[in-house]
């Protein structure tokens, strides 16, 4: 039985989560439908545009994404500090970027006088919006629903376009986050949709490579901070250059089917993560098969299960791939 989403989220343990949505009824999110001969590649642009749009609305940052033929992946970072620092007016303004709100919230944003009897109702609405703006379920809802409406209109049909529930996984430590990001961003290469990272259209990896060539990082994505934490309020505590090199080399190995062949430089990076090269290749190739629940070291997995009062550590054996011991 699927578990309630609230029993899968523990911000005490991690702000990082991997989410995946799949389509139903043999619908095509993008690519070629061999049964009808139609091509739906343009829908990948819809999805990417919506993902990047939502980063300007939610207190949720996107670390990685990839849009495939019948599913999409996102790796998300929940920024509770940001949403809690927003003023009441900022919360309502952010919400109104997607929704009309109510007459009461519209009056509030315009600076009009709010009747005393309506203040409690206004505060309740603001608290609700603040909670939703850091909620993964609302993020995925605002991502998937517009795409479903556009696709159904284009297909001249009604009904579900996406599966009822999206899959979500807690990423409990640095190694889990980086391994999941690499797995997500290498999806087009594994599926033979692209030969190199820069050719992987509609992925965060392509954005990062393009920006890196100009000595920058994409403004719409969660940045890599390296060791310079003081200059970045938040971000992935890892070198962008090391990550891009590791993913590029992993992609070449997967594409050319040269299992176990990895350079000394990449080996050094994996040693810092305490992941053997053979484990890294296994994870970035079979992440979706290995992990169907939280991902991290056994210690982090134990803490996570204790916080959420889970009696069993499901897939604990797979988490051993994230450690050399």
Tab-separated table of C-alpha atoms in Angstrom:
chain	number	residue	atom	x	y	z
A	1	UNK	CA	0.000	0.000	0.000
A	2	UNK	CA	1.300	3.518	-0.809
A	3	UNK	CA	2.215	5.482	2.321
A	4	UNK	CA	0.850	8.982	3.018
A	5	UNK	CA	3.241	11.626	1.720
A	6	UNK	CA	3.625	13.075	5.223
A	7	UNK	CA	5.220	9.821	6.379
A	8	UNK	CA	7.889	10.061	3.681
A	9	UNK	CA	9.083	13.621	4.388
A	10	UNK	CA	11.441	14.390	7.265
A	11	UNK	CA	13.052	17.810	6.970
A	12	UNK	CA	14.942	17.102	10.174
A	13	UNK	CA	16.908	14.517	8.202
A	14	UNK	CA	17.182	16.103	4.760
A	15	UNK	CA	15.823	18.911	2.554
A	16	UNK	CA	16.608	16.898	-0.619
A	17	UNK	CA	14.023	14.732	-2.408
A	18	UNK	CA	13.933	12.902	-5.739
A	19	UNK	CA	10.540	12.918	-7.459
A	20	UNK	CA	9.369	11.107	-10.560
A	21	UNK	CA	6.066	11.316	-12.471
A	22	UNK	CA	4.899	8.938	-15.204
A	23	UNK	CA	2.140	9.220	-17.778
A	24	UNK	CA	-0.755	6.787	-18.217
A	25	UNK	CA	-2.861	5.351	-21.078
A	26	UNK	CA	0.227	4.828	-23.253
A	27	UNK	CA	0.358	8.613	-23.586
A	28	UNK	CA	3.574	10.177	-24.823
A	29	UNK	CA	5.042	13.032	-22.879
A	30	UNK	CA	7.510	13.580	-25.696
A	31	UNK	CA	9.245	11.707	-28.481
A	32	UNK	CA	7.770	9.522	-31.210
A	33	UNK	CA	4.611	7.455	-30.818
A	34	UNK	CA	5.188	4.463	-33.085
A	35	UNK	CA	1.464	3.598	-33.023
A	36	UNK	CA	0.242	6.938	-34.392
A	37	UNK	CA	3.388	8.258	-36.050
A	38	UNK	CA	3.078	11.537	-34.138
A	39	UNK	CA	6.007	13.336	-32.575
A	40	UNK	CA	5.645	15.030	-29.192
A	41	UNK	CA	9.116	16.451	-28.641
A	42	UNK	CA	7.688	19.951	-28.188
A	43	UNK	CA	6.118	18.879	-24.895
A	44	UNK	CA	9.554	18.589	-23.349
A	45	UNK	CA	9.787	22.354	-23.690
A	46	UNK	CA	6.485	22.742	-21.835
A	47	UNK	CA	7.792	20.717	-18.924
A	48	UNK	CA	11.167	22.438	-18.711
A	49	UNK	CA	9.586	25.885	-18.879
A	50	UNK	CA	7.162	24.987	-16.082
A	51	UNK	CA	9.912	23.547	-13.875
A	52	UNK	CA	11.997	26.697	-14.215
A	53	UNK	CA	8.952	28.918	-13.715
A	54	UNK	CA	8.139	27.242	-10.413
A	55	UNK	CA	11.622	27.965	-9.045
A	56	UNK	CA	10.598	31.653	-9.017
A	57	UNK	CA	7.470	30.882	-7.019
A	58	UNK	CA	8.178	28.150	-4.474
A	59	UNK	CA	10.725	28.055	-1.668
A	60	UNK	CA	11.909	24.903	-3.396
A	61	UNK	CA	15.052	24.812	-5.522
A	62	UNK	CA	15.707	22.421	-8.390
A	63	UNK	CA	19.045	20.618	-8.196
A	64	UNK	CA	18.494	18.382	-11.235
A	65	UNK	CA	15.836	17.411	-13.761
A	66	UNK	CA	15.391	15.364	-16.919
A	67	UNK	CA	12.381	15.052	-19.217
A	68	UNK	CA	12.027	11.643	-20.871
A	69	UNK	CA	9.540	10.108	-23.327
A	70	UNK	CA	6.971	8.987	-20.762
A	71	UNK	CA	8.213	10.323	-17.413
A	72	UNK	CA	10.128	13.129	-15.760
A	73	UNK	CA	12.599	13.374	-12.881
A	74	UNK	CA	13.364	16.266	-10.523
A	75	UNK	CA	15.702	16.506	-7.547
A	76	UNK	CA	14.354	19.158	-5.190
A	77	UNK	CA	15.728	21.140	-2.240
A	78	UNK	CA	13.182	22.474	0.273
A	79	UNK	CA	14.312	25.868	1.579
A	80	UNK	CA	12.434	26.279	4.853
A	81	UNK	CA	14.656	29.169	5.891
A	82	UNK	CA	13.600	31.133	2.821
A	83	UNK	CA	9.853	30.571	3.170
A	84	UNK	CA	9.935	31.413	6.872
A	85	UNK	CA	11.815	34.643	6.157
A	86	UNK	CA	9.200	35.897	3.686
A	87	UNK	CA	6.897	38.610	4.972
A	88	UNK	CA	3.136	38.019	4.857
A	89	UNK	CA	2.891	40.229	1.797
A	90	UNK	CA	5.729	38.374	0.043
A	91	UNK	CA	3.980	35.056	0.676
A	92	UNK	CA	0.769	36.306	-0.940
A	93	UNK	CA	2.634	37.867	-3.875
A	94	UNK	CA	4.414	34.560	-4.514
A	95	UNK	CA	1.133	32.643	-4.374
A	96	UNK	CA	-0.540	35.069	-6.763
A	97	UNK	CA	2.112	34.283	-9.388
A	98	UNK	CA	0.242	31.005	-9.900
A	99	UNK	CA	-3.224	31.493	-8.439
A	100	UNK	CA	-5.694	34.360	-8.155
A	101	UNK	CA	-6.119	33.891	-4.425
A	102	UNK	CA	-9.232	35.410	-2.908
A	103	UNK	CA	-10.776	38.875	-2.830
A	104	UNK	CA	-9.309	39.205	0.657
A	105	UNK	CA	-5.740	38.418	-0.407
A	106	UNK	CA	-6.093	40.666	-3.454
A	107	UNK	CA	-7.106	43.566	-1.182
A	108	UNK	CA	-4.185	42.794	1.125
A	109	UNK	CA	-1.636	42.886	-1.692
A	110	UNK	CA	-3.045	46.160	-3.013
A	111	UNK	CA	-2.610	47.705	0.436
A	112	UNK	CA	-6.293	48.257	1.006
A	113	UNK	CA	-7.739	48.359	4.505
A	114	UNK	CA	-8.725	44.934	5.857
A	115	UNK	CA	-11.762	44.847	8.112
A	116	UNK	CA	-10.952	43.725	11.641
A	117	UNK	CA	-13.374	40.820	11.406
A	118	UNK	CA	-11.453	39.469	8.394
A	119	UNK	CA	-7.938	39.636	9.856
A	120	UNK	CA	-8.074	36.119	11.304
A	121	UNK	CA	-9.246	34.712	7.975
A	122	UNK	CA	-6.432	36.546	6.202
A	123	UNK	CA	-3.814	35.196	8.603
A	124	UNK	CA	-5.152	31.684	8.092
A	125	UNK	CA	-4.870	32.044	4.298
A	126	UNK	CA	-1.323	33.377	4.562
A	127	UNK	CA	-0.295	30.487	6.821
A	128	UNK	CA	-1.816	28.046	4.330
A	129	UNK	CA	0.002	29.635	1.395
A	130	UNK	CA	3.288	29.694	3.302
A	131	UNK	CA	2.978	25.981	4.009
A	132	UNK	CA	2.104	25.139	0.411
A	133	UNK	CA	5.016	27.149	-1.001
A	134	UNK	CA	7.449	24.749	0.656
A	135	UNK	CA	5.433	21.604	-0.022
A	136	UNK	CA	6.690	19.060	-2.573
A	137	UNK	CA	3.170	17.821	-3.309
A	138	UNK	CA	2.053	21.336	-4.265
A	139	UNK	CA	5.180	21.824	-6.378
A	140	UNK	CA	4.503	18.622	-8.309
A	141	UNK	CA	0.818	19.480	-8.613
A	142	UNK	CA	1.668	22.878	-10.106
A	143	UNK	CA	4.129	21.182	-12.444
A	144	UNK	CA	1.934	18.348	-13.658
A	145	UNK	CA	-1.550	19.862	-13.891
A	146	UNK	CA	-0.795	22.539	-16.533
A	147	UNK	CA	1.056	19.979	-18.647
A	148	UNK	CA	-1.862	17.552	-18.391
A	149	UNK	CA	-4.338	20.232	-19.469
A	150	UNK	CA	-2.185	21.231	-22.454
A	151	UNK	CA	-1.626	17.632	-23.509
A	152	UNK	CA	-5.301	16.683	-23.169
A	153	UNK	CA	-6.292	19.727	-25.199
A	154	UNK	CA	-3.787	18.807	-27.885
A	155	UNK	CA	-4.942	15.157	-27.870
A	156	UNK	CA	-8.612	16.216	-27.822
A	157	UNK	CA	-9.374	13.968	-24.874
A	158	UNK	CA	-10.129	14.064	-21.160
A	159	UNK	CA	-9.073	12.059	-18.136
A	160	UNK	CA	-5.820	11.366	-16.369
A	161	UNK	CA	-2.579	12.155	-18.143
A	162	UNK	CA	-0.254	11.405	-15.200
A	163	UNK	CA	-0.308	8.531	-12.761
A	164	UNK	CA	-2.235	9.412	-9.624
A	165	UNK	CA	0.832	9.587	-7.368
A	166	UNK	CA	4.314	10.783	-8.084
A	167	UNK	CA	7.196	8.850	-6.586
A	168	UNK	CA	9.318	10.617	-3.979
A	169	UNK	CA	12.532	9.556	-2.259
A	170	UNK	CA	14.415	11.193	0.587
A	171	UNK	CA	18.116	11.717	-0.223
A	172	UNK	CA	19.762	11.531	3.171
A	173	UNK	CA	23.381	12.541	2.588
A	174	UNK	CA	25.780	14.155	0.114
A	175	UNK	CA	26.641	10.916	-1.667
A	176	UNK	CA	22.961	10.082	-2.153
A	177	UNK	CA	22.208	13.561	-3.532
A	178	UNK	CA	25.091	13.539	-6.013
A	179	UNK	CA	24.465	9.947	-7.124
A	180	UNK	CA	20.773	10.660	-7.684
A	181	UNK	CA	21.534	13.878	-9.581
A	182	UNK	CA	23.953	12.006	-11.841
A	183	UNK	CA	21.404	9.230	-12.395
A	184	UNK	CA	18.716	11.758	-13.306
A	185	UNK	CA	20.905	13.838	-15.598
A	186	UNK	CA	22.325	10.801	-17.402
A	187	UNK	CA	18.871	9.460	-18.285
A	188	UNK	CA	19.011	10.666	-21.922
A	189	UNK	CA	22.435	9.081	-22.421
A	190	UNK	CA	21.316	5.739	-20.978
A	191	UNK	CA	18.241	5.879	-23.227
A	192	UNK	CA	20.368	6.701	-26.293
A	193	UNK	CA	18.590	10.045	-26.676
A	194	UNK	CA	21.927	11.902	-26.461
A	195	UNK	CA	25.626	11.110	-26.800
A	196	UNK	CA	27.107	13.820	-24.555
A	197	UNK	CA	25.956	15.982	-21.617
A	198	UNK	CA	25.797	19.123	-23.745
A	199	UNK	CA	23.528	17.288	-26.202
A	200	UNK	CA	21.140	16.146	-23.471
A	201	UNK	CA	18.261	18.467	-24.323
A	202	UNK	CA	15.782	19.514	-21.651
A	203	UNK	CA	17.980	18.510	-18.736
A	204	UNK	CA	19.576	20.491	-15.931
A	205	UNK	CA	22.920	19.035	-16.998
A	206	UNK	CA	22.742	20.832	-20.327
A	207	UNK	CA	22.007	24.108	-18.526
A	208	UNK	CA	24.949	23.598	-16.173
A	209	UNK	CA	27.383	22.742	-18.977
A	210	UNK	CA	26.283	25.734	-21.085
A	211	UNK	CA	26.629	28.125	-18.140
A	212	UNK	CA	29.954	26.597	-17.054
A	213	UNK	CA	31.454	27.316	-20.475
A	214	UNK	CA	30.898	30.994	-19.641
A	215	UNK	CA	32.232	30.618	-16.104
A	216	UNK	CA	28.762	30.839	-14.570
A	217	UNK	CA	26.059	28.734	-12.949
A	218	UNK	CA	22.377	28.682	-14.040
A	219	UNK	CA	20.338	31.183	-12.027
A	220	UNK	CA	17.325	28.859	-12.040
A	221	UNK	CA	19.141	25.873	-10.496
A	222	UNK	CA	20.476	25.216	-7.006
A	223	UNK	CA	24.150	26.226	-7.248
A	224	UNK	CA	27.234	24.236	-6.373
A	225	UNK	CA	29.114	26.053	-3.621
A	226	UNK	CA	32.321	24.026	-3.459
A	227	UNK	CA	34.134	24.878	-0.238
A	228	UNK	CA	33.174	28.559	-0.306
A	229	UNK	CA	30.182	28.350	1.999
A	230	UNK	CA	30.628	31.921	3.230
A	231	UNK	CA	29.848	33.339	-0.220
A	232	UNK	CA	26.726	31.262	-0.805
A	233	UNK	CA	23.697	31.207	1.502
A	234	UNK	CA	22.769	27.764	0.231
A	235	UNK	CA	23.809	25.232	-2.362
A	236	UNK	CA	25.374	21.864	-3.031
A	237	UNK	CA	28.578	21.603	-1.013
A	238	UNK	CA	30.625	20.126	-3.818
A	239	UNK	CA	32.848	21.400	-6.623
A	240	UNK	CA	30.919	22.048	-9.842
A	241	UNK	CA	33.998	21.256	-11.914
A	242	UNK	CA	34.468	17.915	-10.158
A	243	UNK	CA	30.792	17.051	-10.554
A	244	UNK	CA	30.706	17.871	-14.270
A	245	UNK	CA	33.876	15.881	-14.879
A	246	UNK	CA	32.529	12.904	-12.950
A	247	UNK	CA	29.175	12.946	-14.767
A	248	UNK	CA	30.792	13.439	-18.164
A	249	UNK	CA	33.120	10.498	-17.635
A	250	UNK	CA	30.312	8.338	-16.259
A	251	UNK	CA	28.206	9.177	-19.297
A	252	UNK	CA	30.997	8.135	-21.652
A	253	UNK	CA	31.367	4.812	-19.841
A	254	UNK	CA	27.631	4.144	-19.994
A	255	UNK	CA	27.409	5.171	-23.646
A	256	UNK	CA	30.391	3.113	-24.767
A	257	UNK	CA	29.544	0.204	-22.439
A	258	UNK	CA	33.010	0.242	-20.847
A	259	UNK	CA	32.007	-0.954	-17.410
A	260	UNK	CA	34.613	-0.506	-14.694
A	261	UNK	CA	36.841	1.860	-16.716
A	262	UNK	CA	37.233	5.140	-14.841
A	263	UNK	CA	40.116	7.626	-14.744
A	264	UNK	CA	42.365	8.316	-11.784
A	265	UNK	CA	40.953	11.852	-11.444
A	266	UNK	CA	37.388	10.544	-11.223
A	267	UNK	CA	38.593	7.847	-8.829
A	268	UNK	CA	39.930	10.546	-6.497
A	269	UNK	CA	36.567	12.328	-6.532
A	270	UNK	CA	34.743	9.108	-5.687
A	271	UNK	CA	37.228	8.412	-2.892
A	272	UNK	CA	36.210	11.699	-1.276
A	273	UNK	CA	32.614	10.509	-1.454
A	274	UNK	CA	33.693	7.119	-0.090
A	275	UNK	CA	32.072	5.324	-3.035
A	276	UNK	CA	33.987	2.620	-4.976
A	277	UNK	CA	33.983	3.226	-8.731
A	278	UNK	CA	32.152	-0.035	-9.455
A	279	UNK	CA	29.439	0.977	-6.980
A	280	UNK	CA	29.139	4.436	-8.545
A	281	UNK	CA	28.615	2.950	-11.998
A	282	UNK	CA	26.025	0.535	-10.637
A	283	UNK	CA	24.135	3.312	-8.829
A	284	UNK	CA	24.088	5.776	-11.725
A	285	UNK	CA	22.893	3.022	-14.057
A	286	UNK	CA	20.365	1.210	-11.854
A	287	UNK	CA	19.354	3.808	-9.245
A	288	UNK	CA	15.650	3.345	-9.991
A	289	UNK	CA	15.904	-0.422	-9.565
A	290	UNK	CA	18.123	-0.354	-6.478
A	291	UNK	CA	16.225	2.224	-4.429
A	292	UNK	CA	12.473	2.388	-3.920
A	293	UNK	CA	12.620	4.364	-0.700
A	294	UNK	CA	14.984	6.679	1.191
A	295	UNK	CA	18.594	6.705	0.002
A	296	UNK	CA	21.679	7.230	2.151
A	297	UNK	CA	24.197	5.569	4.414
A	298	UNK	CA	22.925	2.948	6.847
A	299	UNK	CA	23.432	5.388	9.715
A	300	UNK	CA	21.398	8.126	8.038
A	301	UNK	CA	18.748	5.611	6.992
A	302	UNK	CA	18.423	4.434	10.598
A	303	UNK	CA	17.964	7.998	11.874
A	304	UNK	CA	15.395	8.711	9.188
A	305	UNK	CA	13.388	5.581	10.037
A	306	UNK	CA	13.494	6.406	13.737
A	307	UNK	CA	12.176	9.944	13.171
A	308	UNK	CA	9.292	8.659	11.056
A	309	UNK	CA	8.707	5.673	13.368
A	310	UNK	CA	9.325	3.121	10.640
A	311	UNK	CA	9.903	-0.364	12.018
A	312	UNK	CA	11.808	-1.685	9.018
A	313	UNK	CA	14.695	-0.219	7.031
A	314	UNK	CA	13.536	-1.152	3.547
A	315	UNK	CA	16.252	-1.592	0.909
A	316	UNK	CA	19.012	-1.228	3.513
A	317	UNK	CA	21.146	-3.638	1.475
A	318	UNK	CA	21.032	-1.304	-1.544
A	319	UNK	CA	22.230	1.607	0.596
A	320	UNK	CA	25.508	-0.275	1.112
A	321	UNK	CA	26.402	0.726	-2.465
A	322	UNK	CA	26.879	4.276	-1.137
A	323	UNK	CA	29.775	3.291	1.077
A	324	UNK	CA	33.136	1.634	0.648
A	325	UNK	CA	32.688	-0.329	3.852
